[in-house]
mmCIF file of C-alpha atoms in Angstrom:
data_model
loop_
_atom_site.group_PDB
_atom_site.id
_atom_site.type_symbol
_atom_site.label_atom_id
_atom_site.label_comp_id
_atom_site.label_asym_id
_atom_site.label_seq_id
_atom_site.Cartn_x
_atom_site.Cartn_y
_atom_site.Cartn_z
ATOM 1 C CA UNK A 1426 -5.836 -9.325 -13.389
ATOM 2 C CA UNK A 1427 -8.090 -12.201 -11.997
ATOM 3 C CA UNK A 1428 -11.593 -11.961 -12.937
ATOM 4 C CA UNK A 1429 -14.261 -15.046 -11.851
ATOM 5 C CA UNK A 1430 -11.179 -17.252 -11.163
ATOM 6 C CA UNK A 1431 -9.347 -16.563 -14.451
ATOM 7 C CA UNK A 1432 -6.596 -14.504 -15.684
ATOM 8 C CA UNK A 1433 -7.650 -11.633 -17.948
ATOM 9 C CA UNK A 1434 -5.016 -9.516 -20.148
ATOM 10 C CA UNK A 1435 -5.687 -5.852 -19.652
ATOM 11 C CA UNK A 1436 -3.456 -4.202 -22.303
ATOM 12 C CA UNK A 1437 -2.003 -1.120 -22.189
ATOM 13 C CA UNK A 1438 -1.087 0.823 -19.232
ATOM 14 C CA UNK A 1439 -4.089 3.398 -19.955
ATOM 15 C CA UNK A 1440 -6.666 0.545 -19.587
ATOM 16 C CA UNK A 1441 -5.011 -0.480 -16.376
ATOM 17 C CA UNK A 1442 -5.263 2.760 -14.713
ATOM 18 C CA UNK A 1443 -8.722 3.293 -15.685
ATOM 19 C CA UNK A 1444 -9.653 -0.414 -14.058
ATOM 20 C CA UNK A 1445 -7.759 0.954 -10.999
ATOM 21 C CA UNK A 1446 -9.960 3.834 -10.630
ATOM 22 C CA UNK A 1447 -13.030 2.098 -11.439
ATOM 23 C CA UNK A 1448 -12.273 -0.702 -8.859
ATOM 24 C CA UNK A 1449 -10.986 1.722 -5.975
ATOM 25 C CA UNK A 1450 -14.259 3.524 -6.683
ATOM 26 C CA UNK A 1451 -16.361 0.448 -7.108
ATOM 27 C CA UNK A 1452 -20.203 1.267 -7.220
ATOM 28 C CA UNK A 1453 -19.604 5.051 -7.154
ATOM 29 C CA UNK A 1454 -19.533 7.256 -10.051
ATOM 30 C CA UNK A 1455 -15.970 8.163 -11.543
ATOM 31 C CA UNK A 1456 -16.422 11.191 -13.962
ATOM 32 C CA UNK A 1457 -14.738 11.108 -17.426
ATOM 33 C CA UNK A 1458 -13.267 14.405 -16.333
ATOM 34 C CA UNK A 1459 -11.422 12.640 -13.155
ATOM 35 C CA UNK A 1460 -10.302 9.894 -15.546
ATOM 36 C CA UNK A 1461 -8.636 12.371 -17.911
ATOM 37 C CA UNK A 1462 -6.921 14.292 -15.228
ATOM 38 C CA UNK A 1463 -5.799 11.130 -13.663
ATOM 39 C CA UNK A 1464 -4.536 9.921 -17.385
ATOM 40 C CA UNK A 1465 -2.797 13.030 -18.623
ATOM 41 C CA UNK A 1466 -2.861 15.383 -15.581
ATOM 42 C CA UNK A 1467 -3.872 18.966 -16.305
ATOM 43 C CA UNK A 1468 -3.333 19.013 -20.094
ATOM 44 C CA UNK A 1469 -5.498 16.281 -21.553
ATOM 45 C CA UNK A 1470 -5.420 15.791 -25.301
ATOM 46 C CA UNK A 1471 -8.388 17.110 -27.346
ATOM 47 C CA UNK A 1472 -9.049 13.458 -27.718
ATOM 48 C CA UNK A 1473 -9.338 12.801 -24.344
ATOM 49 C CA UNK A 1474 -13.268 12.107 -23.695
ATOM 50 C CA UNK A 1475 -12.801 9.998 -26.895
ATOM 51 C CA UNK A 1476 -10.190 7.830 -25.664
ATOM 52 C CA UNK A 1477 -11.619 7.186 -22.522
ATOM 53 C CA UNK A 1478 -14.589 5.889 -24.185
ATOM 54 C CA UNK A 1479 -12.807 3.622 -26.210
ATOM 55 C CA UNK A 1480 -10.997 2.596 -22.697
ATOM 56 C CA UNK A 1481 -14.141 1.925 -21.343
ATOM 57 C CA UNK A 1482 -15.493 -0.177 -24.340
ATOM 58 C CA UNK A 1483 -12.414 -2.322 -24.077
ATOM 59 C CA UNK A 1484 -13.187 -3.084 -20.258
ATOM 60 C CA UNK A 1485 -16.578 -3.656 -21.148
ATOM 61 C CA UNK A 1486 -15.541 -6.310 -23.636
ATOM 62 C CA UNK A 1487 -13.164 -8.127 -20.930
ATOM 63 C CA UNK A 1488 -15.522 -8.016 -18.023
ATOM 64 C CA UNK A 1489 -18.880 -7.649 -19.552
ATOM 65 C CA UNK A 1490 -21.113 -4.705 -20.583
ATOM 66 C CA UNK A 1491 -23.466 -5.012 -17.579
ATOM 67 C CA UNK A 1492 -20.253 -4.571 -15.173
ATOM 68 C CA UNK A 1493 -19.591 -0.649 -16.229
ATOM 69 C CA UNK A 1494 -22.457 1.707 -16.294
ATOM 70 C CA UNK A 1495 -22.789 4.885 -17.670
ATOM 71 C CA UNK A 1496 -23.901 7.398 -15.267
ATOM 72 C CA UNK A 1497 -24.987 11.044 -15.198
ATOM 73 C CA UNK A 1498 -22.879 13.410 -14.334
ATOM 74 C CA UNK A 1499 -21.182 12.069 -17.202
ATOM 75 C CA UNK A 1500 -18.866 9.193 -16.092
ATOM 76 C CA UNK A 1501 -18.855 5.524 -15.296
ATOM 77 C CA UNK A 1502 -19.379 2.921 -12.251
ATOM 78 C CA UNK A 1503 -17.974 -0.170 -11.987
ATOM 79 C CA UNK A 1504 -20.379 -2.668 -10.280
ATOM 80 C CA UNK A 1505 -19.164 -5.187 -7.791
ATOM 81 C CA UNK A 1506 -19.772 -6.898 -4.557
ATOM 82 C CA UNK A 1507 -17.166 -6.214 -1.982
ATOM 83 C CA UNK A 1508 -16.103 -9.893 -1.850
ATOM 84 C CA UNK A 1509 -14.931 -9.218 -5.308
ATOM 85 C CA UNK A 1510 -12.493 -6.431 -4.451
ATOM 86 C CA UNK A 1511 -8.958 -7.486 -3.012
ATOM 87 C CA UNK A 1512 -8.693 -3.860 -1.433
ATOM 88 C CA UNK A 1513 -11.938 -4.206 0.348
ATOM 89 C CA UNK A 1514 -10.890 -7.725 1.654
ATOM 90 C CA UNK A 1515 -7.449 -6.398 2.378
ATOM 91 C CA UNK A 1516 -8.699 -3.500 4.673
ATOM 92 C CA UNK A 1517 -11.180 -6.072 6.314
ATOM 93 C CA UNK A 1518 -8.351 -8.311 7.299
ATOM 94 C CA UNK A 1519 -6.260 -5.242 8.519
ATOM 95 C CA UNK A 1520 -9.148 -3.797 10.846
ATOM 96 C CA UNK A 1521 -9.732 -7.668 12.060
ATOM 97 C CA UNK A 1522 -6.192 -8.045 13.199
ATOM 98 C CA UNK A 1523 -6.125 -4.669 14.638
ATOM 99 C CA UNK A 1524 -8.969 -5.721 16.876
ATOM 100 C CA UNK A 1525 -7.125 -9.037 17.769
ATOM 101 C CA UNK A 1526 -3.872 -7.068 18.509
ATOM 102 C CA UNK A 1527 -5.975 -4.585 20.776
ATOM 103 C CA UNK A 1528 -7.125 -7.660 22.664
ATOM 104 C CA UNK A 1529 -3.980 -8.909 23.604
ATOM 105 C CA UNK A 1530 -4.104 -12.000 20.806
ATOM 106 C CA UNK A 1531 -0.617 -11.013 19.167
ATOM 107 C CA UNK A 1532 -0.092 -14.281 17.544
ATOM 108 C CA UNK A 1533 -3.485 -14.480 15.737
ATOM 109 C CA UNK A 1534 -3.416 -10.852 15.071
ATOM 110 C CA UNK A 1535 -0.039 -11.129 13.184
ATOM 111 C CA UNK A 1536 -1.299 -13.827 11.376
ATOM 112 C CA UNK A 1537 -4.291 -12.176 10.095
ATOM 113 C CA UNK A 1538 -2.017 -9.527 9.166
ATOM 114 C CA UNK A 1539 0.126 -11.847 6.974
ATOM 115 C CA UNK A 1540 -3.110 -12.918 5.255
ATOM 116 C CA UNK A 1541 -3.772 -9.265 4.483
ATOM 117 C CA UNK A 1542 -0.387 -8.810 3.296
ATOM 118 C CA UNK A 1543 -0.536 -12.088 1.010
ATOM 119 C CA UNK A 1544 -3.595 -10.332 -0.998
ATOM 120 C CA UNK A 1545 -1.037 -7.367 -2.002
ATOM 121 C CA UNK A 1546 0.229 -7.748 -5.503
ATOM 122 C CA UNK A 1547 3.075 -4.937 -5.383
ATOM 123 C CA UNK A 1548 2.567 -1.211 -5.301
ATOM 124 C CA UNK A 1549 -0.758 -0.200 -6.736
ATOM 125 C CA UNK A 1550 -0.039 0.682 -10.274
ATOM 126 C CA UNK A 1551 3.061 2.650 -10.723
ATOM 127 C CA UNK A 1552 0.866 4.579 -13.568
ATOM 128 C CA UNK A 1553 -1.359 6.070 -11.261
ATOM 129 C CA UNK A 1554 -0.632 9.807 -10.981
ATOM 130 C CA UNK A 1555 -2.995 11.032 -7.967
ATOM 131 C CA UNK A 1556 -3.616 9.982 -4.379
ATOM 132 C CA UNK A 1557 -5.474 7.061 -5.077
ATOM 133 C CA UNK A 1558 -2.529 4.794 -5.445
ATOM 134 C CA UNK A 1559 -0.402 6.409 -2.956
ATOM 135 C CA UNK A 1560 -3.257 5.988 -0.484
ATOM 136 C CA UNK A 1561 -3.654 2.339 -1.004
ATOM 137 C CA UNK A 1562 0.217 1.966 -0.868
ATOM 138 C CA UNK A 1563 0.208 3.678 2.490
ATOM 139 C CA UNK A 1564 -2.364 1.242 3.984
ATOM 140 C CA UNK A 1565 -0.134 -1.620 2.977
ATOM 141 C CA UNK A 1566 2.967 0.138 4.182
ATOM 142 C CA UNK A 1567 1.137 0.751 7.554
ATOM 143 C CA UNK A 1568 0.177 -2.978 7.688
ATOM 144 C CA UNK A 1569 3.389 -3.993 6.945
ATOM 145 C CA UNK A 1570 4.795 -1.859 9.901
ATOM 146 C CA UNK A 1571 1.975 -3.419 12.324
ATOM 147 C CA UNK A 1572 2.846 -7.023 11.275
ATOM 148 C CA UNK A 1573 6.489 -6.597 11.861
ATOM 149 C CA UNK A 1574 5.794 -4.953 15.685
ATOM 150 C CA UNK A 1575 3.489 -7.943 16.118
ATOM 151 C CA UNK A 1576 6.286 -10.328 15.407
ATOM 152 C CA UNK A 1577 8.885 -8.312 17.499
ATOM 153 C CA UNK A 1578 6.715 -8.707 20.402
ATOM 154 C CA UNK A 1579 6.656 -12.560 19.701
ATOM 155 C CA UNK A 1580 10.151 -12.365 19.831
ATOM 156 C CA UNK A 1581 10.755 -12.975 16.300
ATOM 157 C CA UNK A 1582 13.640 -10.612 15.636
ATOM 158 C CA UNK A 1583 16.247 -12.953 14.112
ATOM 159 C CA UNK A 1584 13.697 -13.787 11.362
ATOM 160 C CA UNK A 1585 13.259 -10.109 10.757
ATOM 161 C CA UNK A 1586 16.739 -8.632 10.039
ATOM 162 C CA UNK A 1587 16.626 -9.521 6.399
ATOM 163 C CA UNK A 1588 13.410 -8.145 5.645
ATOM 164 C CA UNK A 1589 13.886 -4.848 7.677
ATOM 165 C CA UNK A 1590 16.980 -4.252 5.753
ATOM 166 C CA UNK A 1591 15.411 -4.361 2.575
ATOM 167 C CA UNK A 1592 12.432 -2.440 3.676
ATOM 168 C CA UNK A 1593 14.849 0.238 5.232
ATOM 169 C CA UNK A 1594 16.892 0.716 1.990
ATOM 170 C CA UNK A 1595 13.294 1.015 0.124
ATOM 171 C CA UNK A 1596 12.255 3.553 2.703
ATOM 172 C CA UNK A 1597 15.288 5.393 4.010
ATOM 173 C CA UNK A 1598 13.102 8.173 5.840
ATOM 174 C CA UNK A 1599 10.390 6.020 7.374
ATOM 175 C CA UNK A 1600 11.503 5.903 11.135
ATOM 176 C CA UNK A 1601 9.468 3.033 12.299
ATOM 177 C CA UNK A 1602 10.926 0.524 9.798
ATOM 178 C CA UNK A 1603 14.299 1.949 11.054
ATOM 179 C CA UNK A 1604 13.124 1.642 14.925
ATOM 180 C CA UNK A 1605 12.203 -1.874 14.195
ATOM 181 C CA UNK A 1606 15.370 -2.629 12.333
ATOM 182 C CA UNK A 1607 17.478 -1.170 15.522
ATOM 183 C CA UNK A 1608 15.095 -3.471 17.678
ATOM 184 C CA UNK A 1609 15.639 -6.598 15.773
ATOM 185 C CA UNK A 1610 19.484 -6.242 15.408
ATOM 186 C CA UNK A 1611 19.469 -5.209 19.434
ATOM 187 C CA UNK A 1612 17.242 -8.335 20.512
ATOM 188 C CA UNK A 1613 19.668 -10.503 18.628
ATOM 189 C CA UNK A 1614 22.978 -9.352 20.011
ATOM 190 C CA UNK A 1615 23.951 -7.017 17.424
ATOM 191 C CA UNK A 1616 24.100 -3.842 19.420
ATOM 192 C CA UNK A 1617 26.807 -2.311 17.408
ATOM 193 C CA UNK A 1618 24.609 -2.808 13.930
ATOM 194 C CA UNK A 1619 21.769 -1.318 15.827
ATOM 195 C CA UNK A 1620 23.672 1.642 16.914
ATOM 196 C CA UNK A 1621 25.022 1.955 13.128
ATOM 197 C CA UNK A 1622 21.579 2.064 11.521
ATOM 198 C CA UNK A 1623 20.776 4.927 13.998
ATOM 199 C CA UNK A 1624 23.600 6.827 12.697
ATOM 200 C CA UNK A 1625 23.033 6.208 9.324
ATOM 201 C CA UNK A 1626 19.149 7.434 9.719
ATOM 202 C CA UNK A 1627 20.481 10.371 11.565
ATOM 203 C CA UNK A 1628 22.788 11.404 9.051
ATOM 204 C CA UNK A 1629 20.144 10.929 6.322
ATOM 205 C CA UNK A 1630 17.798 13.198 8.227
ATOM 206 C CA UNK A 1631 19.965 15.968 8.684
ATOM 207 C CA UNK A 1632 21.336 15.904 5.178
ATOM 208 C CA UNK A 1633 17.828 15.653 3.433
ATOM 209 C CA UNK A 1634 15.494 17.410 5.674
ATOM 210 C CA UNK A 1635 17.280 19.324 8.017
ATOM 211 C CA UNK A 1636 15.909 17.747 11.121
ATOM 212 C CA UNK A 1637 16.995 15.211 13.920
ATOM 213 C CA UNK A 1638 15.417 11.980 14.856
ATOM 214 C CA UNK A 1639 12.660 12.175 16.796
ATOM 215 C CA UNK A 1640 12.708 11.803 20.644
ATOM 216 C CA UNK A 1641 11.442 8.421 20.395
ATOM 217 C CA UNK A 1642 14.320 7.152 18.181
ATOM 218 C CA UNK A 1643 16.883 8.966 20.031
ATOM 219 C CA UNK A 1644 15.687 7.466 23.374
ATOM 220 C CA UNK A 1645 15.507 3.798 21.721
ATOM 221 C CA UNK A 1646 19.337 4.511 20.632
ATOM 222 C CA UNK A 1647 20.065 5.398 24.234
ATOM 223 C CA UNK A 1648 18.502 2.182 25.643
ATOM 224 C CA UNK A 1649 20.257 0.278 22.875
ATOM 225 C CA UNK A 1650 23.734 1.816 23.778
ATOM 226 C CA UNK A 1651 22.838 0.941 27.645
ATOM 227 C CA UNK A 1652 22.018 -2.576 26.739
ATOM 228 C CA UNK A 1653 18.067 -2.048 27.877
ATOM 229 C CA UNK A 1654 16.534 -2.202 24.669
#
């Protein structure tokens, strides 16, 4: 983690999880019970509170005692300005990009989304059990989908195929990535590959979920078969 422009080693995974929770709820109270549930689920050890106190003490030594305050109800609060939080800066860039795209400034919106995504440092702590990490990661994936959509609109399909192949492999059931891959392939004249990407997705959906692809994706496939993508 960077703090005041310097890399700060955070130590064991539990310390990273607690800091992630505090940072995601910066300037708000995070209860000891909430931290314990995130660390150990529904069966925390008898020493849970003592261990949480120890983790907070370690973080205070790293960040400064005034950074993390003790609160009532019993918990902790990380004091931070918005411009110190990557999650805040990321969301701000995404919102600005969406406004640009809504106004028709596609190139500027795509560039702002790339700036937002450059702030991202991988999936939010794999150790996180709860909705916190999933929520932030979903925000990231949505921003990635929007950036790719903007790049497709700008005619950059040929440059996107490799990236989309990787994203489809990572998110095999995510329809928008599949549609974007099909579109990018079709725009570069690779119609057979685009059709095969649909067929693979349909087979996966039927096998894994027992449902057909959406009407929108089926319509896209039909347009590709007719050469009207």
